[in-house]
Coordinates of N, CA, C and O in Angstrom, one line a residue:
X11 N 0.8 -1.2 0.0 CA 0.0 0.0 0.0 C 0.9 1.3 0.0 O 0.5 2.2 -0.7
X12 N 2.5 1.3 1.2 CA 2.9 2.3 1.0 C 3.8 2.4 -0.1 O 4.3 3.6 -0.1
X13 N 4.4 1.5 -1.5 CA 4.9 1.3 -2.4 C 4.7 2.5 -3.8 O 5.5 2.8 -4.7
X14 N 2.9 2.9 -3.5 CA 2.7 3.4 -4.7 C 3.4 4.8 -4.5 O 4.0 5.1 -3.4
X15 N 3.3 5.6 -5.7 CA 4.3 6.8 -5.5 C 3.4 8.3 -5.6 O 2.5 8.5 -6.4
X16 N 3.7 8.9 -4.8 CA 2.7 9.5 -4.4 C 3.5 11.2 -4.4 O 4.2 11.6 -3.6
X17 N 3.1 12.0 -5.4 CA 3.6 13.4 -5.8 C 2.5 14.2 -5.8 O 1.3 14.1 -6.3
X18 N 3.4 15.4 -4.6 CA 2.1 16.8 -4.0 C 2.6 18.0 -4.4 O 3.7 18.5 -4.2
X19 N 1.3 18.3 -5.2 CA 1.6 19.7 -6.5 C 0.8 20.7 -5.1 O -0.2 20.5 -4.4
X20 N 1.6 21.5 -5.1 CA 0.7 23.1 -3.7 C 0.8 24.5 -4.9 O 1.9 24.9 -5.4
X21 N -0.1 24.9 -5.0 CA 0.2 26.4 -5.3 C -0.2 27.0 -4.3 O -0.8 26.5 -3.4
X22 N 0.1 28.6 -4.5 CA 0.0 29.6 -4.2 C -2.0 30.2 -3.5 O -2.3 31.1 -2.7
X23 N -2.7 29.1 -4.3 CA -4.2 28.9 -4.2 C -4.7 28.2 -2.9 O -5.8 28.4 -2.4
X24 N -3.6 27.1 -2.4 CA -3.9 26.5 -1.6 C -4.0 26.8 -0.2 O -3.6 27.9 0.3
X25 N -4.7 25.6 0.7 CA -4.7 26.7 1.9 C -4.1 25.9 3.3 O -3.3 25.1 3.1
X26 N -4.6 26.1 4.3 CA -3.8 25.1 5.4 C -4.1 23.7 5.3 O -3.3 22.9 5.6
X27 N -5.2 23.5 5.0 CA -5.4 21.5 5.0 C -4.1 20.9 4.2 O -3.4 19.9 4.3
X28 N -4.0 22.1 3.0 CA -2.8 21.2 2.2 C -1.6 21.3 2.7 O -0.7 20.6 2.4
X29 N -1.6 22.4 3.5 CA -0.6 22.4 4.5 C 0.2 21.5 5.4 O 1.4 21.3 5.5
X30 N -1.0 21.1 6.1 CA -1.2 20.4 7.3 C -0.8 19.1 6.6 O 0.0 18.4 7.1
X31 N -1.4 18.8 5.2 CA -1.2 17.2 4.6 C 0.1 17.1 4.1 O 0.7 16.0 4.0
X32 N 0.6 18.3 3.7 CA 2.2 18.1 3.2 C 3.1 18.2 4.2 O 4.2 18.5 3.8
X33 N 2.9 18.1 5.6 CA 3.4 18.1 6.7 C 3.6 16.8 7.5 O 4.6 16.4 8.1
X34 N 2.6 16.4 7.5 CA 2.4 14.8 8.0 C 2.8 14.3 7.1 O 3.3 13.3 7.6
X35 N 3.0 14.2 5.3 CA 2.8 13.4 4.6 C 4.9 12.8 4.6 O 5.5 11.7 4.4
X36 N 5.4 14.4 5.1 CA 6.4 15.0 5.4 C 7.1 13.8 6.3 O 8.1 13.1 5.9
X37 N 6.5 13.8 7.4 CA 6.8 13.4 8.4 C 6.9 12.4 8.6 O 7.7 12.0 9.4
X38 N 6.2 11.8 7.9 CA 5.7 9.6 7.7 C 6.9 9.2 7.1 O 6.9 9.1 5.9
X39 N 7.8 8.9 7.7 CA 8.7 8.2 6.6 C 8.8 6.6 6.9 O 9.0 6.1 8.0
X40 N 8.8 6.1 5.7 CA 9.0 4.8 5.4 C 10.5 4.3 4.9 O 11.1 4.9 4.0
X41 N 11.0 3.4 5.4 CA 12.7 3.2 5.3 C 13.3 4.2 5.4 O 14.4 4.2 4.8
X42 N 13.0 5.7 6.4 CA 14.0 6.5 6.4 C 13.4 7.9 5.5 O 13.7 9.1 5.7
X43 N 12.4 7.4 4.0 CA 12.0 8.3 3.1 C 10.6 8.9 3.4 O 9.7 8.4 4.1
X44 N 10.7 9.9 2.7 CA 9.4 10.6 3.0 C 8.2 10.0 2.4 O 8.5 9.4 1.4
X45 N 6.8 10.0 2.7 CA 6.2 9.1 1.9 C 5.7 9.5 0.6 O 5.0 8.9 -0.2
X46 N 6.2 11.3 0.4 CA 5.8 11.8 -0.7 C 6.9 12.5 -1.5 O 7.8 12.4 -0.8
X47 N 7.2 13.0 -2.5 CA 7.7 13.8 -3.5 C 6.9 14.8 -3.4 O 5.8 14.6 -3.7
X48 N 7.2 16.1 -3.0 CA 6.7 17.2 -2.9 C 7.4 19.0 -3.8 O 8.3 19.7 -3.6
X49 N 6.0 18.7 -4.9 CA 6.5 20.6 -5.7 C 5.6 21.5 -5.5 O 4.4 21.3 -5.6
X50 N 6.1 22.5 -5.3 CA 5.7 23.6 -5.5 C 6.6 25.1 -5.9 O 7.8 25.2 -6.1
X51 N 5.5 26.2 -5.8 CA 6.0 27.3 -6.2 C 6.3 28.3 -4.9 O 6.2 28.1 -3.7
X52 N 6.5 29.1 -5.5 CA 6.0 30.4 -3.9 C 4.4 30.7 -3.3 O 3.4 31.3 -3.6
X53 N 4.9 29.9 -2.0 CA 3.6 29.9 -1.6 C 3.7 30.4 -0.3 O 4.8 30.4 0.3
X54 N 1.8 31.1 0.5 CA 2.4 31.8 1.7 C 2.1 30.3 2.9 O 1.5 29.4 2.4
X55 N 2.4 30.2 3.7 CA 2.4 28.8 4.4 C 1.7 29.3 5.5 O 2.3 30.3 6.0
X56 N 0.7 29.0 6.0 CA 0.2 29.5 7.4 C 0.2 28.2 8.5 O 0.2 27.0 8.2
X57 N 0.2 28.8 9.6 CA 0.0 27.9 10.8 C -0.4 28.1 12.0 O 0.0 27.5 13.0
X58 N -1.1 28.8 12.0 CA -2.0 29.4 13.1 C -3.8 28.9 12.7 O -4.0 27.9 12.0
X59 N -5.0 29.6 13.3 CA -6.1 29.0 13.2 C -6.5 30.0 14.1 O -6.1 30.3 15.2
X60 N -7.6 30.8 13.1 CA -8.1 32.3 13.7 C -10.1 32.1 13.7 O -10.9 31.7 12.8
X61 N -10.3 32.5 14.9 CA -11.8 32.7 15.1 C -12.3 34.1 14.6 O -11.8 35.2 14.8
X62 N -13.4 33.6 13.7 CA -13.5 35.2 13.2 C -15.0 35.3 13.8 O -15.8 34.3 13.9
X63 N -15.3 36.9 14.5 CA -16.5 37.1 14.7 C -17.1 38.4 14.2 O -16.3 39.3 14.0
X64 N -18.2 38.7 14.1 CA -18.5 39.5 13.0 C -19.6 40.6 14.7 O -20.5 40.3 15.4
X65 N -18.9 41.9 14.4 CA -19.2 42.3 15.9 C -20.3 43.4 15.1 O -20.5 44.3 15.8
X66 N -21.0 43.5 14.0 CA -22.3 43.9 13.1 C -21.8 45.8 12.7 O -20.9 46.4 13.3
X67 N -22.4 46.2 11.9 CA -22.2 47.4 11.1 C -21.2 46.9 10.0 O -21.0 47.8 9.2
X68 N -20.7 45.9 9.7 CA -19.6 45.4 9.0 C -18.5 45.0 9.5 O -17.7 44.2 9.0
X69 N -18.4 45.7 10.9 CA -17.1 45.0 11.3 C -16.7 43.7 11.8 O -17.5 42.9 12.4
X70 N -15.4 43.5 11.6 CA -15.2 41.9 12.0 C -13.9 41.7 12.9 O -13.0 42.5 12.7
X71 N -13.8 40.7 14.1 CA -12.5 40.7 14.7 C -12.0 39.4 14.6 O -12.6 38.5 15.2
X72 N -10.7 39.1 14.0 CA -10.0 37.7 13.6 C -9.0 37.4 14.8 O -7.9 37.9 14.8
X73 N -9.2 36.8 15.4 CA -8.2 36.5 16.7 C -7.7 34.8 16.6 O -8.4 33.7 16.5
X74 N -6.3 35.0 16.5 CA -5.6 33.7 16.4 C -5.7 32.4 17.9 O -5.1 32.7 18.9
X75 N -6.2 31.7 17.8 CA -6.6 30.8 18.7 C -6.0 29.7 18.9 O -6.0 29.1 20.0
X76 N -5.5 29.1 17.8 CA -4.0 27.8 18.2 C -3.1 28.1 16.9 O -3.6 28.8 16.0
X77 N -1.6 27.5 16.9 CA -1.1 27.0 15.8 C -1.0 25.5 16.2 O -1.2 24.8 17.2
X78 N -0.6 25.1 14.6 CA -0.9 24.0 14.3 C 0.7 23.2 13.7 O 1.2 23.5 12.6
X79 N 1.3 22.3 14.5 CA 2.5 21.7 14.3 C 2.7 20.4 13.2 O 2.1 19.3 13.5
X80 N 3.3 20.3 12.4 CA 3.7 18.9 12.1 C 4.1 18.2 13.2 O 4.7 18.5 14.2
X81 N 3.4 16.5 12.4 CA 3.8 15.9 13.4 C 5.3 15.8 14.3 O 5.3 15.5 15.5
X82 N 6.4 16.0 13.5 CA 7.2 16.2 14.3 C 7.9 17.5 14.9 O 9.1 17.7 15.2
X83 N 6.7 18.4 15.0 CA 6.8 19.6 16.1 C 7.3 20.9 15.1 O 8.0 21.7 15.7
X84 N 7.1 21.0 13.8 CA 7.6 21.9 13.2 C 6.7 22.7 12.7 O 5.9 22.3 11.9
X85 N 6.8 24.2 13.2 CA 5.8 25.3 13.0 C 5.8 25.9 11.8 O 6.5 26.9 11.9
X86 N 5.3 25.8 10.7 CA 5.9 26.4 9.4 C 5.3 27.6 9.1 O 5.6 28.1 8.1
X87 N 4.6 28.1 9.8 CA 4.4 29.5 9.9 C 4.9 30.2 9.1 O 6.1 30.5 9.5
X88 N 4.6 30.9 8.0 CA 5.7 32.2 7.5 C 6.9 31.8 7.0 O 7.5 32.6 6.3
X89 N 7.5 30.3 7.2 CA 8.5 30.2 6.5 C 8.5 28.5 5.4 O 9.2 28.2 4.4
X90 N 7.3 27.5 6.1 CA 7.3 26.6 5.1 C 8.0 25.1 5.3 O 8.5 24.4 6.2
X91 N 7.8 25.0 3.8 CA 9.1 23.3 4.2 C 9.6 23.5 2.8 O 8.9 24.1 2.0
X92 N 10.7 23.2 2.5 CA 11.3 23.1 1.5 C 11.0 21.6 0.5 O 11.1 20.4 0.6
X93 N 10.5 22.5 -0.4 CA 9.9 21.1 -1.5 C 11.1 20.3 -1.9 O 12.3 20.6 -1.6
X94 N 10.7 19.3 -2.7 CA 11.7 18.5 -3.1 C 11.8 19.1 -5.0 O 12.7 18.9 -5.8
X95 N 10.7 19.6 -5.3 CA 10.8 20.2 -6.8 C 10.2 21.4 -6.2 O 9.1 21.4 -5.5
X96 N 11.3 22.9 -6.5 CA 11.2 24.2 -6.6 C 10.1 24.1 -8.3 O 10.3 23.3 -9.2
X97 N 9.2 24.9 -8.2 CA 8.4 25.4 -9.2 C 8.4 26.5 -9.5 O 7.8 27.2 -8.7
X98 N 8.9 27.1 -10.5 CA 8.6 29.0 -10.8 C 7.3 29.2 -12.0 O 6.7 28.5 -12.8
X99 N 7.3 30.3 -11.7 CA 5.8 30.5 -12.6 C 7.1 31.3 -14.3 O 8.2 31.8 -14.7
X100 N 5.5 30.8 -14.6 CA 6.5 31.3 -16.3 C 6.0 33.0 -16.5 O 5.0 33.4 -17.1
X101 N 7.2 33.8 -15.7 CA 6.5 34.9 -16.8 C 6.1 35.8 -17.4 O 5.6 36.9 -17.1
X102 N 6.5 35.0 -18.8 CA 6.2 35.3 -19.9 C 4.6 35.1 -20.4 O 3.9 35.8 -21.2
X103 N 4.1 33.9 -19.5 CA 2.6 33.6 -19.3 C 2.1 33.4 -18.6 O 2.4 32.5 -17.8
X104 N 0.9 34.6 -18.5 CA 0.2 35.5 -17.5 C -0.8 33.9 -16.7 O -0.7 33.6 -15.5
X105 N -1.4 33.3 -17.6 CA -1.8 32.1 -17.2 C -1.5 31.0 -16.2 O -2.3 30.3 -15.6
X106 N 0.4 31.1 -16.2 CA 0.7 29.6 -15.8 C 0.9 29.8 -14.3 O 1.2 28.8 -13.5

């Protein structure tokens, strides 16, 4: 089951779940390896988890209430994990 090969594409779109999964997926290692191949581009990484409440007239207050660690204790907050494939955007096209 852990044999098959398993590669995690993150953009810049993505948000903490894919975070959180490229962290644990990170962390799982089998014979020593990671259990995934991991690329991406420039992305912002969060690690925190904010309660938003909406106090009426339009206003709102976002207050940070846990961060959230890989399993083996690493906060990537603001700075990430380093992919195994660096990705740059092309550009020359506005698209990619």
């Amino acid at each position: 089951m852990y044999d098959i090969p398993l590669i995690v594409l993150i953009n810049k779109g993505s948000a903490s779940a894919s975070e959180i999964v490229s962290g644990a997926l990170r962390d799982n290692k089998i014979n020593g390896k990671s259990r995934a191949l991991f690329a991406w581009g420039n992305i912002i990484w969060q690690g925190t988890i904010q309660q938003a409440d909406d106090l009426g007239n339009g206003a709102g207050l976002h207050i940070t209430i846990a961060k959230w660690l890989t399993p083996s204790g690493i906060w990537v907050h603001g700075k990430g994990l380093k992919p195994d494939i660096e990705v740059a955007l092309d550009t020359k096209d506005p698209k990619s």
